[in-house]
Amino acid sequence: MKIRTLFLSMFLLLNVNNPAWADNHSGVTLISTELMSGLLEKREGMIEGIYPDFFAQAASKAGVTIDYRIVPWSRAVLETEKSKKYLLFPFTRTSEREERFSWLAKLWEVPICFISSTRPMNSFEEAKLAEGIMVWRGSSHQQKLVELGFANLIPFDDPRLVKRVLSRRDNVAWYTPCNEGLSLLGMFNAEQPIIIGKVVDHEEVWLAGGKHYLSTDERQRFLDAVGELAPEGTLRRRILIEGR
């Protein structure tokens, strides 16, 4: 009896945080990382922000419940690729990712800019001449600029680094969704302007699953609701107008 109990305890310990084991459970699980501009934050165990509000609306419409897994971005991507149930967001569709993931629901089309604190950068050509261009490590933004021949990239994982670098170095910019510039306004004082350059690109942002994503009635109802709300511009309006 003691041996059985010990075996069961070891099994639970080894598998409780294993994405593959979690695939055996039904439900809608959204996976992402903390996002700036009021998009997604984890506060005292609660998930708050524009994305959670949008997904809550979709869940209500579909009559399902949802839960979240919030981890570093590179880990979220890796776990989704191995999982049969996780729904990853906000995920950009690229040629390199096309065959590795299941593209389940388009959320919106995101305008992309260079954000700086000294002078505007309004084109890829200008940005190539800058001292450095910041990008989220392992992101589609990094992949895009590498493909365009950028040799001055500054990949980062910690969002606090954005303020530190932009406030101390003159000829540096951040390549990111244009609305992310709004999140920097609260970080900088009035003497340190935030300059959002012209839109230089657009990206389609999706809810995605792994290549072996397993559909269930519950998950499909949720995706159908997201698909119905997205064309209405519900998420786009909230991000562009209410994003902070």
Short mmCIF file of C-alpha atoms in Angstrom, two decimals:
data_model
loop_
_atom_site.label_atom_id
_atom_site.label_comp_id
_atom_site.label_asym_id
_atom_site.label_seq_id
_atom_site.Cartn_x
_atom_site.Cartn_y
_atom_site.Cartn_z
CA MET A 1 0.00 0.00 0.00
CA LYS A 2 2.81 2.38 0.86
CA ILE A 3 4.52 1.58 -2.46
CA ARG A 4 1.31 2.38 -4.39
CA THR A 5 0.93 5.69 -2.54
CA LEU A 6 4.56 6.59 -3.20
CA PHE A 7 4.19 5.77 -6.91
CA LEU A 8 1.05 7.89 -7.22
CA SER A 9 2.75 10.83 -5.47
CA MET A 10 5.74 10.61 -7.81
CA PHE A 11 3.46 10.46 -10.87
CA LEU A 12 1.59 13.61 -9.85
CA LEU A 13 4.80 15.45 -8.99
CA LEU A 14 6.36 14.67 -12.37
CA ASN A 15 3.29 15.41 -14.48
CA VAL A 16 1.35 18.24 -12.84
CA ASN A 17 3.27 20.89 -14.83
CA ASN A 18 3.69 18.79 -17.96
CA PRO A 19 1.81 20.26 -20.96
CA ALA A 20 1.45 16.83 -22.59
CA TRP A 21 -0.23 15.42 -19.47
CA ALA A 22 -2.49 18.47 -19.28
CA ASP A 23 -3.72 17.65 -22.81
CA ASN A 24 -5.78 14.82 -21.32
CA HIS A 25 -8.05 17.40 -19.70
CA SER A 26 -10.86 19.19 -21.51
CA GLY A 27 -11.59 22.91 -21.42
CA VAL A 28 -10.28 26.08 -23.02
CA THR A 29 -6.78 27.05 -21.93
CA LEU A 30 -5.20 30.24 -23.27
CA ILE A 31 -1.43 30.63 -23.03
CA SER A 32 0.61 33.83 -23.36
CA THR A 33 3.01 36.11 -21.52
CA GLU A 34 2.41 39.42 -19.73
CA LEU A 35 1.87 42.16 -22.32
CA MET A 36 2.28 45.92 -22.17
CA SER A 37 -0.26 48.66 -22.95
CA GLY A 38 -2.86 47.15 -20.61
CA LEU A 39 -3.23 44.15 -22.92
CA LEU A 40 -2.60 41.44 -20.32
CA GLU A 41 -1.37 41.57 -16.73
CA LYS A 42 -1.28 39.11 -13.87
CA ARG A 43 -2.18 40.83 -10.60
CA GLU A 44 -2.59 38.97 -7.33
CA GLY A 45 -3.50 35.79 -9.17
CA MET A 46 -6.00 37.56 -11.45
CA ILE A 47 -5.60 37.94 -15.22
CA GLU A 48 -6.58 41.43 -16.35
CA GLY A 49 -6.43 43.49 -19.51
CA ILE A 50 -7.93 44.08 -22.93
CA TYR A 51 -7.28 40.57 -24.25
CA PRO A 52 -8.82 38.84 -21.19
CA ASP A 53 -11.87 41.10 -21.44
CA PHE A 54 -12.28 40.19 -25.12
CA PHE A 55 -11.86 36.48 -24.48
CA ALA A 56 -14.30 36.65 -21.57
CA GLN A 57 -16.87 38.09 -23.98
CA ALA A 58 -16.21 35.25 -26.43
CA ALA A 59 -16.41 32.65 -23.65
CA SER A 60 -19.75 34.05 -22.49
CA LYS A 61 -21.07 33.94 -26.06
CA ALA A 62 -19.90 30.32 -26.41
CA GLY A 63 -21.08 29.21 -22.98
CA VAL A 64 -17.65 27.93 -21.91
CA THR A 65 -15.14 28.71 -19.18
CA ILE A 66 -11.51 29.58 -19.85
CA ASP A 67 -8.29 29.54 -17.87
CA TYR A 68 -4.85 31.03 -18.49
CA ARG A 69 -1.26 29.91 -18.41
CA ILE A 70 1.13 32.90 -18.20
CA VAL A 71 4.81 32.11 -18.84
CA PRO A 72 7.77 33.75 -20.65
CA TRP A 73 7.00 34.16 -24.35
CA SER A 74 9.57 31.70 -25.73
CA ARG A 75 8.26 29.08 -23.31
CA ALA A 76 4.65 29.77 -24.32
CA VAL A 77 5.54 29.14 -27.96
CA LEU A 78 7.45 25.95 -27.16
CA GLU A 79 4.72 24.55 -24.91
CA THR A 80 2.03 25.31 -27.50
CA GLU A 81 3.98 23.53 -30.21
CA LYS A 82 4.08 20.40 -28.05
CA SER A 83 0.52 20.68 -26.75
CA LYS A 84 -2.79 19.40 -28.12
CA LYS A 85 -4.95 21.89 -26.24
CA TYR A 86 -3.24 25.24 -25.62
CA LEU A 87 -4.46 28.30 -27.54
CA LEU A 88 -1.55 30.75 -27.93
CA PHE A 89 -1.99 34.51 -28.40
CA PRO A 90 -1.16 37.03 -29.76
CA PHE A 91 0.70 34.99 -32.40
CA THR A 92 1.86 36.31 -35.75
CA ARG A 93 1.54 34.13 -38.82
CA THR A 94 4.87 33.81 -40.65
CA SER A 95 6.28 31.49 -43.32
CA GLU A 96 8.63 29.91 -40.78
CA ARG A 97 5.75 29.12 -38.41
CA GLU A 98 3.14 28.18 -41.01
CA GLU A 99 3.60 24.40 -40.92
CA ARG A 100 4.50 24.17 -37.23
CA PHE A 101 1.20 25.50 -35.84
CA SER A 102 -2.55 25.32 -36.39
CA TRP A 103 -4.02 28.74 -37.20
CA LEU A 104 -7.39 28.73 -35.49
CA ALA A 105 -8.83 32.27 -35.31
CA LYS A 106 -7.61 35.59 -36.65
CA LEU A 107 -7.81 38.30 -33.99
CA TRP A 108 -6.86 41.49 -35.83
CA GLU A 109 -4.32 43.14 -38.12
CA VAL A 110 -1.71 45.05 -36.15
CA PRO A 111 0.07 48.22 -37.41
CA ILE A 112 3.83 48.08 -36.72
CA CYS A 113 6.07 51.11 -36.03
CA PHE A 114 9.48 52.14 -34.79
CA ILE A 115 9.16 53.85 -31.39
CA SER A 116 11.93 56.12 -30.15
CA SER A 117 12.62 58.95 -27.72
CA THR A 118 14.79 61.37 -29.72
CA ARG A 119 13.77 61.43 -33.38
CA PRO A 120 11.17 59.64 -35.50
CA MET A 121 12.12 56.59 -37.53
CA ASN A 122 9.68 56.24 -40.39
CA SER A 123 11.15 53.49 -42.56
CA PHE A 124 13.22 50.32 -42.52
CA GLU A 125 15.99 52.18 -44.34
CA GLU A 126 16.28 54.77 -41.55
CA ALA A 127 16.20 52.09 -38.88
CA LYS A 128 19.05 50.12 -40.46
CA LEU A 129 21.30 53.16 -39.85
CA ALA A 130 20.36 53.44 -36.17
CA GLU A 131 22.68 52.47 -33.34
CA GLY A 132 20.27 49.72 -32.32
CA ILE A 133 16.76 48.39 -32.84
CA MET A 134 15.07 46.64 -29.92
CA VAL A 135 12.91 43.56 -30.54
CA TRP A 136 11.30 40.92 -28.36
CA ARG A 137 13.64 37.93 -28.36
CA GLY A 138 12.35 35.04 -30.48
CA SER A 139 9.47 37.12 -31.86
CA SER A 140 8.18 37.49 -35.40
CA HIS A 141 9.56 41.06 -35.26
CA GLN A 142 13.07 39.75 -34.76
CA GLN A 143 12.62 37.24 -37.59
CA LYS A 144 11.25 39.94 -39.91
CA LEU A 145 14.18 42.31 -39.37
CA VAL A 146 16.74 39.53 -39.68
CA GLU A 147 15.20 38.62 -43.04
CA LEU A 148 15.49 42.29 -44.08
CA GLY A 149 19.21 42.26 -43.29
CA PHE A 150 19.27 44.19 -40.00
CA ALA A 151 22.60 43.84 -38.21
CA ASN A 152 21.86 46.22 -35.30
CA LEU A 153 19.20 44.31 -33.37
CA ILE A 154 18.94 44.37 -29.57
CA PRO A 155 16.82 41.34 -28.55
CA PHE A 156 15.31 41.52 -25.05
CA ASP A 157 13.04 39.53 -22.72
CA ASP A 158 12.39 42.00 -19.90
CA PRO A 159 10.05 44.90 -20.86
CA ARG A 160 11.76 47.12 -18.26
CA LEU A 161 14.79 47.16 -20.54
CA VAL A 162 12.85 49.25 -23.09
CA LYS A 163 12.73 52.33 -20.86
CA ARG A 164 16.32 51.86 -19.73
CA VAL A 165 17.74 51.67 -23.25
CA LEU A 166 15.54 54.30 -24.93
CA SER A 167 16.17 56.84 -22.18
CA ARG A 168 19.97 56.43 -22.22
CA ARG A 169 20.83 55.96 -25.89
CA ASP A 170 19.96 58.53 -28.53
CA ASN A 171 19.90 56.62 -31.80
CA VAL A 172 17.85 53.58 -30.73
CA ALA A 173 14.26 52.55 -31.46
CA TRP A 174 11.86 49.72 -30.63
CA TYR A 175 10.18 47.78 -33.48
CA THR A 176 6.75 46.82 -32.17
CA PRO A 177 2.98 47.32 -32.58
CA CYS A 178 2.35 51.07 -32.70
CA ASN A 179 0.01 50.99 -29.69
CA GLU A 180 2.89 49.77 -27.50
CA GLY A 181 4.18 53.35 -27.55
CA LEU A 182 1.24 54.30 -25.37
CA SER A 183 2.50 52.00 -22.64
CA LEU A 184 5.75 53.95 -22.49
CA LEU A 185 4.05 57.26 -21.78
CA GLY A 186 3.49 56.29 -18.16
CA MET A 187 7.10 55.18 -17.76
CA PHE A 188 8.74 58.36 -19.03
CA ASN A 189 8.47 61.79 -17.47
CA ALA A 190 7.18 64.80 -19.40
CA GLU A 191 10.71 65.85 -20.36
CA GLN A 192 11.33 62.56 -22.18
CA PRO A 193 9.07 62.39 -25.26
CA ILE A 194 7.91 59.19 -26.88
CA ILE A 195 7.90 59.35 -30.67
CA ILE A 196 5.78 56.85 -32.57
CA GLY A 197 6.95 56.72 -36.19
CA LYS A 198 4.86 56.08 -39.27
CA VAL A 199 3.34 52.65 -39.83
CA VAL A 200 5.93 50.58 -41.70
CA ASP A 201 4.20 47.19 -41.73
CA HIS A 202 1.14 45.22 -40.64
CA GLU A 203 0.92 41.79 -39.01
CA GLU A 204 -1.98 39.39 -38.71
CA VAL A 205 -2.38 38.27 -35.10
CA TRP A 206 -3.95 34.89 -34.41
CA LEU A 207 -5.05 32.40 -31.81
CA ALA A 208 -2.95 29.35 -32.65
CA GLY A 209 -2.53 25.79 -31.48
CA GLY A 210 0.19 23.24 -31.98
CA LYS A 211 0.42 21.19 -35.15
CA HIS A 212 -1.37 18.34 -33.36
CA TYR A 213 -4.02 20.55 -31.76
CA LEU A 214 -7.04 18.49 -30.74
CA SER A 215 -10.42 20.11 -31.29
CA THR A 216 -13.31 19.55 -28.88
CA ASP A 217 -16.88 20.85 -28.98
CA GLU A 218 -16.09 23.28 -26.17
CA ARG A 219 -12.95 24.67 -27.83
CA GLN A 220 -14.65 24.95 -31.21
CA ARG A 221 -17.57 26.90 -29.76
CA PHE A 222 -15.08 29.32 -28.23
CA LEU A 223 -13.16 29.71 -31.51
CA ASP A 224 -16.43 30.27 -33.39
CA ALA A 225 -17.34 33.05 -30.94
CA VAL A 226 -13.89 34.66 -31.36
CA GLY A 227 -14.35 34.43 -35.13
CA GLU A 228 -17.72 36.19 -34.89
CA LEU A 229 -16.48 38.99 -32.62
CA ALA A 230 -13.18 39.70 -34.40
CA PRO A 231 -14.71 40.97 -37.69
CA GLU A 232 -16.82 43.38 -35.63
CA GLY A 233 -13.58 45.08 -34.61
CA THR A 234 -14.28 44.59 -30.90
CA LEU A 235 -10.67 43.85 -30.03
CA ARG A 236 -9.16 46.37 -32.45
CA ARG A 237 -11.25 49.24 -31.05
CA ARG A 238 -10.34 48.42 -27.47
CA ILE A 239 -6.62 48.13 -28.19
CA LEU A 240 -6.32 51.29 -30.28
CA ILE A 241 -8.69 53.47 -28.26
CA GLU A 242 -8.54 52.14 -24.70
CA GLY A 243 -4.98 50.76 -24.68
CA ARG A 244 -2.82 52.57 -22.21
#
